[in-house]
Short mmCIF file of N, CA and C in Angstrom, two decimals:
data_model
loop_
_atom_site.label_atom_id
_atom_site.label_comp_id
_atom_site.label_asym_id
_atom_site.label_seq_id
_atom_site.Cartn_x
_atom_site.Cartn_y
_atom_site.Cartn_z
N UNK S 1 -2.16 64.65 183.90
CA UNK S 1 -3.16 64.53 182.85
C UNK S 1 -2.51 64.16 181.52
N UNK S 2 -1.35 64.76 181.22
CA UNK S 2 -0.71 64.47 179.95
C UNK S 2 -0.25 63.01 179.88
N UNK S 3 0.15 62.43 181.00
CA UNK S 3 0.55 61.01 181.01
C UNK S 3 -0.65 60.14 180.66
N UNK S 4 -1.80 60.50 181.20
CA UNK S 4 -3.02 59.75 180.91
C UNK S 4 -3.34 59.81 179.42
N UNK S 5 -3.23 60.98 178.83
CA UNK S 5 -3.50 61.12 177.40
C UNK S 5 -2.50 60.34 176.56
N UNK S 6 -1.25 60.33 176.99
CA UNK S 6 -0.23 59.56 176.27
C UNK S 6 -0.56 58.07 176.33
N UNK S 7 -0.95 57.57 177.52
CA UNK S 7 -1.31 56.16 177.65
C UNK S 7 -2.52 55.82 176.77
N UNK S 8 -3.52 56.69 176.80
CA UNK S 8 -4.70 56.45 175.97
C UNK S 8 -4.30 56.40 174.50
N UNK S 9 -3.46 57.33 174.07
CA UNK S 9 -3.00 57.36 172.69
C UNK S 9 -2.25 56.07 172.35
N UNK S 10 -1.38 55.63 173.26
CA UNK S 10 -0.60 54.41 173.00
C UNK S 10 -1.52 53.20 172.85
N UNK S 11 -2.48 53.05 173.76
CA UNK S 11 -3.39 51.91 173.68
C UNK S 11 -4.25 51.98 172.43
N UNK S 12 -4.75 53.16 172.12
CA UNK S 12 -5.58 53.32 170.93
C UNK S 12 -4.77 53.02 169.67
N UNK S 13 -3.56 53.53 169.61
CA UNK S 13 -2.70 53.27 168.45
C UNK S 13 -2.41 51.79 168.31
N UNK S 14 -2.16 51.14 169.43
CA UNK S 14 -1.87 49.71 169.40
C UNK S 14 -3.07 48.92 168.89
N UNK S 15 -4.24 49.24 169.41
CA UNK S 15 -5.44 48.53 168.99
C UNK S 15 -5.72 48.78 167.52
N UNK S 16 -5.61 50.03 167.08
CA UNK S 16 -5.90 50.37 165.68
C UNK S 16 -4.89 49.78 164.71
N UNK S 17 -3.68 49.56 165.17
CA UNK S 17 -2.66 49.06 164.26
C UNK S 17 -2.57 47.54 164.24
N UNK S 18 -3.44 46.88 165.02
CA UNK S 18 -3.42 45.42 165.05
C UNK S 18 -3.86 44.85 163.71
N UNK S 19 -3.38 43.65 163.40
CA UNK S 19 -3.87 42.94 162.23
C UNK S 19 -5.33 42.56 162.47
N UNK S 20 -6.05 42.41 161.42
CA UNK S 20 -7.46 42.06 161.53
C UNK S 20 -7.62 40.58 161.21
N UNK S 21 -8.41 39.88 162.02
CA UNK S 21 -8.65 38.47 161.75
C UNK S 21 -9.97 38.34 161.00
N UNK S 22 -10.36 37.13 160.67
CA UNK S 22 -11.48 36.90 159.76
C UNK S 22 -12.80 37.51 160.21
N UNK S 23 -13.05 37.67 161.51
CA UNK S 23 -14.33 38.24 161.94
C UNK S 23 -14.22 39.74 162.20
N UNK S 24 -13.18 40.36 161.66
CA UNK S 24 -12.95 41.80 161.74
C UNK S 24 -12.66 42.31 163.15
N UNK S 25 -12.37 41.44 164.08
CA UNK S 25 -11.98 41.86 165.43
C UNK S 25 -10.47 42.05 165.44
N UNK S 26 -9.98 43.01 166.21
CA UNK S 26 -8.53 43.18 166.27
C UNK S 26 -7.86 41.98 166.93
N UNK S 27 -6.65 41.69 166.49
CA UNK S 27 -5.88 40.63 167.11
C UNK S 27 -5.53 41.08 168.53
N UNK S 28 -5.76 40.23 169.48
CA UNK S 28 -5.52 40.57 170.88
C UNK S 28 -4.15 40.06 171.30
N UNK S 29 -3.33 40.98 171.76
CA UNK S 29 -2.05 40.57 172.32
C UNK S 29 -2.21 40.52 173.84
N UNK S 30 -1.51 39.60 174.46
CA UNK S 30 -1.75 39.33 175.87
C UNK S 30 -1.52 40.55 176.77
N UNK S 31 -0.65 41.46 176.35
CA UNK S 31 -0.39 42.65 177.17
C UNK S 31 -1.59 43.60 177.23
N UNK S 32 -2.51 43.46 176.29
CA UNK S 32 -3.69 44.34 176.28
C UNK S 32 -4.88 43.76 177.05
N UNK S 33 -4.81 42.52 177.46
CA UNK S 33 -5.95 41.88 178.13
C UNK S 33 -6.37 42.64 179.39
N UNK S 34 -5.46 43.04 180.28
CA UNK S 34 -5.91 43.82 181.45
C UNK S 34 -6.60 45.13 181.05
N UNK S 35 -6.09 45.78 180.02
CA UNK S 35 -6.70 47.02 179.53
C UNK S 35 -8.11 46.75 179.00
N UNK S 36 -8.30 45.67 178.25
CA UNK S 36 -9.62 45.34 177.71
C UNK S 36 -10.62 45.09 178.84
N UNK S 37 -10.17 44.39 179.88
CA UNK S 37 -11.06 44.14 181.01
C UNK S 37 -11.32 45.40 181.82
N UNK S 38 -10.32 46.25 181.97
CA UNK S 38 -10.53 47.52 182.67
C UNK S 38 -11.55 48.37 181.92
N UNK S 39 -11.48 48.36 180.60
CA UNK S 39 -12.46 49.09 179.80
C UNK S 39 -13.86 48.53 180.00
N UNK S 40 -13.98 47.21 180.07
CA UNK S 40 -15.28 46.57 180.30
C UNK S 40 -15.82 46.95 181.68
N UNK S 41 -14.94 46.95 182.68
CA UNK S 41 -15.35 47.32 184.04
C UNK S 41 -15.89 48.75 184.05
N UNK S 42 -15.20 49.66 183.40
CA UNK S 42 -15.65 51.05 183.33
C UNK S 42 -17.00 51.16 182.62
N UNK S 43 -17.16 50.42 181.53
CA UNK S 43 -18.42 50.44 180.79
C UNK S 43 -19.57 49.98 181.70
N UNK S 44 -19.39 48.87 182.37
CA UNK S 44 -20.45 48.34 183.22
C UNK S 44 -20.72 49.27 184.39
N UNK S 45 -19.66 49.79 184.99
CA UNK S 45 -19.82 50.72 186.11
C UNK S 45 -20.66 51.93 185.70
N UNK S 46 -20.44 52.44 184.49
CA UNK S 46 -21.18 53.61 184.03
C UNK S 46 -22.60 53.29 183.61
N UNK S 47 -22.88 52.07 183.17
CA UNK S 47 -24.19 51.77 182.60
C UNK S 47 -25.12 51.01 183.53
N UNK S 48 -24.63 50.56 184.65
CA UNK S 48 -25.48 49.77 185.55
C UNK S 48 -26.37 50.70 186.37
N UNK S 49 -27.66 50.42 186.42
CA UNK S 49 -28.55 51.29 187.21
C UNK S 49 -28.33 51.11 188.71
N UNK S 50 -28.48 52.19 189.43
CA UNK S 50 -28.39 52.14 190.88
C UNK S 50 -26.99 51.95 191.43
N UNK S 51 -25.98 52.12 190.60
CA UNK S 51 -24.61 51.97 191.05
C UNK S 51 -24.22 53.18 191.90
N UNK S 52 -23.57 52.95 193.00
CA UNK S 52 -23.12 54.05 193.85
C UNK S 52 -21.60 54.11 193.83
N UNK S 53 -21.02 55.26 194.14
CA UNK S 53 -19.55 55.34 194.19
C UNK S 53 -18.94 54.34 195.17
N UNK S 54 -19.60 54.12 196.28
CA UNK S 54 -19.08 53.17 197.28
C UNK S 54 -19.06 51.76 196.71
N UNK S 55 -20.16 51.35 196.10
CA UNK S 55 -20.22 50.01 195.52
C UNK S 55 -19.20 49.86 194.39
N UNK S 56 -19.12 50.88 193.53
CA UNK S 56 -18.21 50.82 192.39
C UNK S 56 -16.75 50.73 192.84
N UNK S 57 -16.39 51.49 193.85
CA UNK S 57 -14.99 51.46 194.31
C UNK S 57 -14.67 50.13 194.99
N UNK S 58 -15.61 49.61 195.76
CA UNK S 58 -15.41 48.32 196.41
C UNK S 58 -15.29 47.22 195.36
N UNK S 59 -16.19 47.25 194.37
CA UNK S 59 -16.15 46.25 193.30
C UNK S 59 -14.84 46.34 192.52
N UNK S 60 -14.43 47.55 192.19
CA UNK S 60 -13.18 47.73 191.42
C UNK S 60 -11.97 47.23 192.19
N UNK S 61 -11.95 47.45 193.49
CA UNK S 61 -10.85 46.95 194.31
C UNK S 61 -10.77 45.44 194.29
N UNK S 62 -11.92 44.78 194.43
CA UNK S 62 -11.94 43.32 194.42
C UNK S 62 -11.62 42.77 193.04
N UNK S 63 -12.10 43.44 192.00
CA UNK S 63 -11.82 43.00 190.63
C UNK S 63 -10.32 43.13 190.35
N UNK S 64 -9.71 44.23 190.78
CA UNK S 64 -8.27 44.42 190.60
C UNK S 64 -7.46 43.38 191.37
N UNK S 65 -7.93 43.05 192.56
CA UNK S 65 -7.26 42.03 193.36
C UNK S 65 -7.28 40.68 192.64
N UNK S 66 -8.39 40.36 192.01
CA UNK S 66 -8.50 39.11 191.25
C UNK S 66 -7.57 39.16 190.04
N UNK S 67 -7.50 40.31 189.40
CA UNK S 67 -6.62 40.45 188.24
C UNK S 67 -5.18 40.15 188.66
N UNK S 68 -4.77 40.70 189.78
CA UNK S 68 -3.40 40.50 190.28
C UNK S 68 -3.17 39.05 190.70
N UNK S 69 -4.05 38.53 191.54
CA UNK S 69 -3.80 37.22 192.12
C UNK S 69 -3.97 36.08 191.11
N UNK S 70 -4.67 36.33 190.00
CA UNK S 70 -4.82 35.28 189.01
C UNK S 70 -3.54 35.05 188.19
N UNK S 71 -2.61 36.01 188.22
CA UNK S 71 -1.37 35.85 187.45
C UNK S 71 -0.11 35.84 188.30
N UNK S 72 -0.22 36.22 189.57
CA UNK S 72 0.97 36.45 190.39
C UNK S 72 1.88 35.23 190.51
N UNK S 73 1.29 34.06 190.48
CA UNK S 73 2.12 32.85 190.61
C UNK S 73 2.97 32.56 189.38
N UNK S 74 2.74 33.29 188.32
CA UNK S 74 3.58 33.16 187.13
C UNK S 74 4.80 34.05 187.18
N UNK S 75 4.93 34.82 188.25
CA UNK S 75 6.04 35.76 188.40
C UNK S 75 6.71 35.52 189.75
N UNK S 76 7.84 34.84 189.76
CA UNK S 76 8.47 34.40 191.00
C UNK S 76 8.87 35.52 191.97
N UNK S 77 9.03 36.74 191.49
CA UNK S 77 9.44 37.83 192.38
C UNK S 77 8.28 38.51 193.10
N UNK S 78 7.07 38.03 192.88
CA UNK S 78 5.89 38.64 193.49
C UNK S 78 5.16 37.62 194.36
N UNK S 79 4.32 38.11 195.26
CA UNK S 79 3.62 37.22 196.18
C UNK S 79 2.11 37.48 196.13
N UNK S 80 1.37 36.44 196.36
CA UNK S 80 -0.08 36.53 196.44
C UNK S 80 -0.48 37.46 197.59
N UNK S 81 -1.68 37.99 197.50
CA UNK S 81 -2.20 38.84 198.58
C UNK S 81 -2.79 38.00 199.72
N UNK S 82 -2.80 36.68 199.54
CA UNK S 82 -3.27 35.80 200.60
C UNK S 82 -2.50 36.06 201.87
N UNK S 83 -3.20 36.16 202.98
CA UNK S 83 -2.65 36.43 204.31
C UNK S 83 -2.04 37.82 204.44
N UNK S 84 -2.18 38.66 203.43
CA UNK S 84 -1.70 40.04 203.53
C UNK S 84 -2.87 41.01 203.72
N UNK S 85 -4.07 40.53 203.49
CA UNK S 85 -5.27 41.34 203.71
C UNK S 85 -6.11 40.65 204.77
N UNK S 86 -6.74 41.42 205.63
CA UNK S 86 -7.54 40.90 206.73
C UNK S 86 -8.51 39.82 206.28
N UNK S 87 -8.33 38.62 206.76
CA UNK S 87 -9.27 37.53 206.50
C UNK S 87 -9.10 36.84 205.16
N UNK S 88 -8.22 37.30 204.32
CA UNK S 88 -8.02 36.65 203.02
C UNK S 88 -7.02 35.51 203.20
N UNK S 89 -7.56 34.35 203.56
CA UNK S 89 -6.69 33.24 203.93
C UNK S 89 -6.75 32.05 202.97
N UNK S 90 -7.78 32.00 202.13
CA UNK S 90 -7.90 30.82 201.27
C UNK S 90 -7.94 31.23 199.81
N UNK S 91 -6.78 31.19 199.16
CA UNK S 91 -6.67 31.37 197.72
C UNK S 91 -5.93 30.15 197.20
N UNK S 92 -6.53 29.50 196.23
CA UNK S 92 -5.94 28.29 195.66
C UNK S 92 -4.57 28.57 195.05
N UNK S 93 -3.67 27.69 195.30
CA UNK S 93 -2.34 27.75 194.68
C UNK S 93 -2.40 26.92 193.39
N UNK S 94 -1.58 27.28 192.42
CA UNK S 94 -1.55 26.45 191.21
C UNK S 94 -1.00 25.06 191.52
N UNK S 95 -1.47 24.08 190.79
CA UNK S 95 -1.01 22.71 191.00
C UNK S 95 0.48 22.61 190.68
N UNK S 96 1.20 21.96 191.54
CA UNK S 96 2.63 21.81 191.37
C UNK S 96 2.93 20.96 190.12
N UNK S 97 3.88 21.42 189.34
CA UNK S 97 4.30 20.67 188.16
C UNK S 97 3.41 20.85 186.95
N UNK S 98 2.36 21.65 187.06
CA UNK S 98 1.45 21.88 185.94
C UNK S 98 1.80 23.21 185.27
N UNK S 99 1.54 23.29 183.98
CA UNK S 99 1.78 24.51 183.23
C UNK S 99 0.46 25.28 183.08
N UNK S 100 0.55 26.60 183.24
CA UNK S 100 -0.62 27.47 183.13
C UNK S 100 -0.37 28.55 182.10
N UNK S 101 -1.42 29.03 181.51
CA UNK S 101 -1.38 30.24 180.70
C UNK S 101 -1.99 31.32 181.58
N UNK S 102 -1.16 32.19 182.14
CA UNK S 102 -1.62 33.14 183.15
C UNK S 102 -2.58 34.18 182.58
N UNK S 103 -2.43 34.53 181.33
CA UNK S 103 -3.34 35.50 180.72
C UNK S 103 -4.72 34.89 180.56
N UNK S 104 -4.79 33.62 180.24
CA UNK S 104 -6.09 32.94 180.16
C UNK S 104 -6.72 32.85 181.54
N UNK S 105 -5.91 32.62 182.57
CA UNK S 105 -6.43 32.60 183.94
C UNK S 105 -7.00 33.96 184.32
N UNK S 106 -6.28 35.03 183.98
CA UNK S 106 -6.76 36.39 184.25
C UNK S 106 -8.09 36.63 183.53
N UNK S 107 -8.16 36.25 182.27
CA UNK S 107 -9.36 36.42 181.47
C UNK S 107 -10.56 35.73 182.11
N UNK S 108 -10.38 34.48 182.50
CA UNK S 108 -11.48 33.72 183.10
C UNK S 108 -11.89 34.31 184.45
N UNK S 109 -10.92 34.74 185.23
CA UNK S 109 -11.22 35.34 186.52
C UNK S 109 -12.00 36.63 186.39
N UNK S 110 -11.63 37.47 185.42
CA UNK S 110 -12.32 38.75 185.23
C UNK S 110 -13.76 38.53 184.78
N UNK S 111 -13.97 37.65 183.83
CA UNK S 111 -15.33 37.38 183.37
C UNK S 111 -16.18 36.82 184.50
N UNK S 112 -15.60 35.91 185.26
CA UNK S 112 -16.35 35.26 186.33
C UNK S 112 -16.74 36.27 187.43
N UNK S 113 -15.82 37.12 187.83
CA UNK S 113 -16.14 38.07 188.90
C UNK S 113 -17.12 39.13 188.42
N UNK S 114 -16.97 39.59 187.19
CA UNK S 114 -17.91 40.62 186.70
C UNK S 114 -19.33 40.10 186.68
N UNK S 115 -19.50 38.84 186.29
CA UNK S 115 -20.85 38.27 186.26
C UNK S 115 -21.39 38.02 187.67
N UNK S 116 -20.52 37.92 188.65
CA UNK S 116 -20.97 37.72 190.03
C UNK S 116 -21.16 39.04 190.77
N UNK S 117 -20.18 39.90 190.68
CA UNK S 117 -20.23 41.15 191.45
C UNK S 117 -21.27 42.11 190.86
N UNK S 118 -21.46 42.03 189.54
CA UNK S 118 -22.47 42.84 188.87
C UNK S 118 -23.57 41.94 188.30
N UNK S 119 -24.03 41.00 189.10
CA UNK S 119 -25.07 40.06 188.67
C UNK S 119 -26.35 40.79 188.24
N UNK S 120 -26.54 41.99 188.74
CA UNK S 120 -27.74 42.77 188.42
C UNK S 120 -27.58 43.65 187.18
N UNK S 121 -26.50 43.45 186.41
CA UNK S 121 -26.32 44.22 185.19
C UNK S 121 -27.27 43.72 184.11
N UNK S 122 -27.38 44.46 183.04
CA UNK S 122 -28.31 44.11 181.95
C UNK S 122 -27.86 42.85 181.22
N UNK S 123 -28.80 42.21 180.55
CA UNK S 123 -28.46 41.05 179.72
C UNK S 123 -27.49 41.44 178.62
N UNK S 124 -27.64 42.66 178.11
CA UNK S 124 -26.72 43.15 177.08
C UNK S 124 -25.29 43.20 177.60
N UNK S 125 -25.12 43.70 178.83
CA UNK S 125 -23.77 43.74 179.42
C UNK S 125 -23.24 42.33 179.68
N UNK S 126 -24.10 41.43 180.10
CA UNK S 126 -23.67 40.05 180.33
C UNK S 126 -23.18 39.42 179.02
N UNK S 127 -23.88 39.74 177.92
CA UNK S 127 -23.44 39.23 176.62
C UNK S 127 -22.10 39.84 176.23
N UNK S 128 -21.88 41.10 176.57
CA UNK S 128 -20.60 41.75 176.26
C UNK S 128 -19.47 41.10 177.06
N UNK S 129 -19.75 40.77 178.31
CA UNK S 129 -18.75 40.08 179.14
C UNK S 129 -18.40 38.73 178.51
N UNK S 130 -19.43 37.95 178.17
CA UNK S 130 -19.21 36.64 177.56
C UNK S 130 -18.46 36.76 176.24
N UNK S 131 -18.83 37.74 175.45
CA UNK S 131 -18.20 37.95 174.15
C UNK S 131 -16.71 38.27 174.30
N UNK S 132 -16.39 39.18 175.23
CA UNK S 132 -14.99 39.53 175.46
C UNK S 132 -14.21 38.33 175.97
N UNK S 133 -14.78 37.61 176.92
CA UNK S 133 -14.10 36.43 177.45
C UNK S 133 -13.83 35.42 176.34
N UNK S 134 -14.83 35.15 175.52
CA UNK S 134 -14.68 34.15 174.46
C UNK S 134 -13.69 34.58 173.39
N UNK S 135 -13.72 35.85 173.02
CA UNK S 135 -12.79 36.34 171.99
C UNK S 135 -11.33 36.24 172.48
N UNK S 136 -11.11 36.66 173.73
CA UNK S 136 -9.75 36.58 174.29
C UNK S 136 -9.32 35.12 174.39
N UNK S 137 -10.20 34.27 174.90
CA UNK S 137 -9.86 32.85 175.06
C UNK S 137 -9.55 32.22 173.71
N UNK S 138 -10.37 32.51 172.72
CA UNK S 138 -10.15 31.93 171.39
C UNK S 138 -8.80 32.36 170.82
N UNK S 139 -8.46 33.62 170.99
CA UNK S 139 -7.22 34.11 170.40
C UNK S 139 -5.98 33.70 171.19
N UNK S 140 -6.11 33.57 172.50
CA UNK S 140 -4.93 33.27 173.30
C UNK S 140 -4.70 31.77 173.54
N UNK S 141 -5.69 30.97 173.20
CA UNK S 141 -5.50 29.53 173.32
C UNK S 141 -4.51 29.12 172.26
N UNK S 142 -3.31 28.86 172.69
CA UNK S 142 -2.22 28.52 171.78
C UNK S 142 -2.51 27.15 171.16
N UNK S 143 -2.53 27.12 169.87
CA UNK S 143 -2.82 25.86 169.18
C UNK S 143 -1.77 24.80 169.44
N UNK S 144 -0.59 25.21 169.89
CA UNK S 144 0.46 24.25 170.19
C UNK S 144 0.38 23.73 171.62
N UNK S 145 -0.40 24.42 172.45
CA UNK S 145 -0.60 23.94 173.82
C UNK S 145 -1.70 22.89 173.79
N UNK S 146 -1.63 21.98 174.71
CA UNK S 146 -2.74 21.05 174.74
C UNK S 146 -3.90 21.70 175.49
N UNK S 147 -5.08 21.19 175.24
CA UNK S 147 -6.29 21.78 175.83
C UNK S 147 -6.26 21.73 177.36
N UNK S 148 -5.48 20.81 177.92
CA UNK S 148 -5.40 20.72 179.38
C UNK S 148 -4.86 22.01 179.99
N UNK S 149 -3.89 22.65 179.34
CA UNK S 149 -3.33 23.90 179.85
C UNK S 149 -4.39 24.99 179.84
N UNK S 150 -5.11 25.08 178.75
CA UNK S 150 -6.18 26.08 178.65
C UNK S 150 -7.25 25.83 179.70
N UNK S 151 -7.71 24.58 179.79
CA UNK S 151 -8.77 24.25 180.76
C UNK S 151 -8.31 24.47 182.19
N UNK S 152 -7.10 24.08 182.51
CA UNK S 152 -6.55 24.26 183.84
C UNK S 152 -6.44 25.75 184.18
N UNK S 153 -6.04 26.55 183.20
CA UNK S 153 -5.90 27.99 183.39
C UNK S 153 -7.25 28.65 183.63
N UNK S 154 -8.26 28.25 182.86
CA UNK S 154 -9.61 28.78 183.04
C UNK S 154 -10.13 28.42 184.43
N UNK S 155 -9.99 27.17 184.82
CA UNK S 155 -10.44 26.73 186.14
C UNK S 155 -9.73 27.50 187.25
N UNK S 156 -8.43 27.71 187.07
CA UNK S 156 -7.66 28.42 188.08
C UNK S 156 -8.14 29.87 188.23
N UNK S 157 -8.32 30.56 187.10
CA UNK S 157 -8.81 31.94 187.15
C UNK S 157 -10.16 32.04 187.82
N UNK S 158 -11.05 31.12 187.52
CA UNK S 158 -12.38 31.12 188.15
C UNK S 158 -12.30 30.82 189.64
N UNK S 159 -11.38 29.93 190.03
CA UNK S 159 -11.25 29.61 191.45
C UNK S 159 -10.71 30.82 192.23
N UNK S 160 -9.81 31.60 191.62
CA UNK S 160 -9.32 32.82 192.27
C UNK S 160 -10.48 33.79 192.44
N UNK S 161 -11.28 33.96 191.38
CA UNK S 161 -12.44 34.85 191.45
C UNK S 161 -13.42 34.39 192.52
N UNK S 162 -13.67 33.09 192.60
CA UNK S 162 -14.59 32.57 193.63
C UNK S 162 -14.07 32.83 195.03
N UNK S 163 -12.79 32.58 195.25
CA UNK S 163 -12.20 32.77 196.58
C UNK S 163 -12.28 34.23 197.02
N UNK S 164 -11.93 35.13 196.13
CA UNK S 164 -11.93 36.55 196.50
C UNK S 164 -13.34 37.09 196.61
N UNK S 165 -14.25 36.61 195.76
CA UNK S 165 -15.66 37.02 195.88
C UNK S 165 -16.23 36.56 197.22
N UNK S 166 -15.94 35.32 197.59
CA UNK S 166 -16.40 34.80 198.88
C UNK S 166 -15.84 35.65 200.02
N UNK S 167 -14.56 35.97 199.95
CA UNK S 167 -13.92 36.82 200.96
C UNK S 167 -14.56 38.20 200.99
N UNK S 168 -14.91 38.75 199.82
CA UNK S 168 -15.48 40.11 199.75
C UNK S 168 -16.83 40.19 200.48
N UNK S 169 -17.50 39.07 200.60
CA UNK S 169 -18.81 39.06 201.29
C UNK S 169 -18.66 39.23 202.80
N UNK S 170 -17.43 39.15 203.32
CA UNK S 170 -17.22 39.23 204.76
C UNK S 170 -16.83 40.63 205.22
N UNK S 171 -16.75 41.59 204.29
CA UNK S 171 -16.24 42.92 204.67
C UNK S 171 -17.31 43.90 205.17
N UNK S 172 -18.56 43.43 205.22
CA UNK S 172 -19.64 44.28 205.72
C UNK S 172 -20.26 45.17 204.65
N UNK S 173 -19.73 45.12 203.43
CA UNK S 173 -20.26 45.97 202.38
C UNK S 173 -21.05 45.21 201.33
N UNK S 174 -21.18 43.90 201.51
CA UNK S 174 -21.86 43.10 200.48
C UNK S 174 -23.37 43.29 200.58
#
């Protein structure tokens, strides 16, 4: 329990100590993006009507899998979950010779899966998902990168989300 409190304190301190940009939103550093999406997942899980523990745990597992597989190809010492889970055989590989922003891919994948897996959430929650996705994308789109890297990364993240969402429909729990 104390480790959990320490982590919460660290994340809260980091967020509170961030510089403020013109729209009064905290500056987002790429290391906090998974935390921001995990917080969104918890918010939606708690506020969606008719949510059951079984559905929530299944959804969280698939969402976490997308989070992992959307960035794994940026880390040579790790491997995709493709062919490591029953029936998960088709996950797009990044285009050879192309540069990706893996955090932008993660961001796009999380937004895309949340809007699909929790399609029955409120319009307010859908706006929160869009808002978080857009804020992260705006801040992490490096002005020195060309737009092709950003667009390719967004497409890649969404394709990972689509592949895993399609696979999730085959587990008997959809």
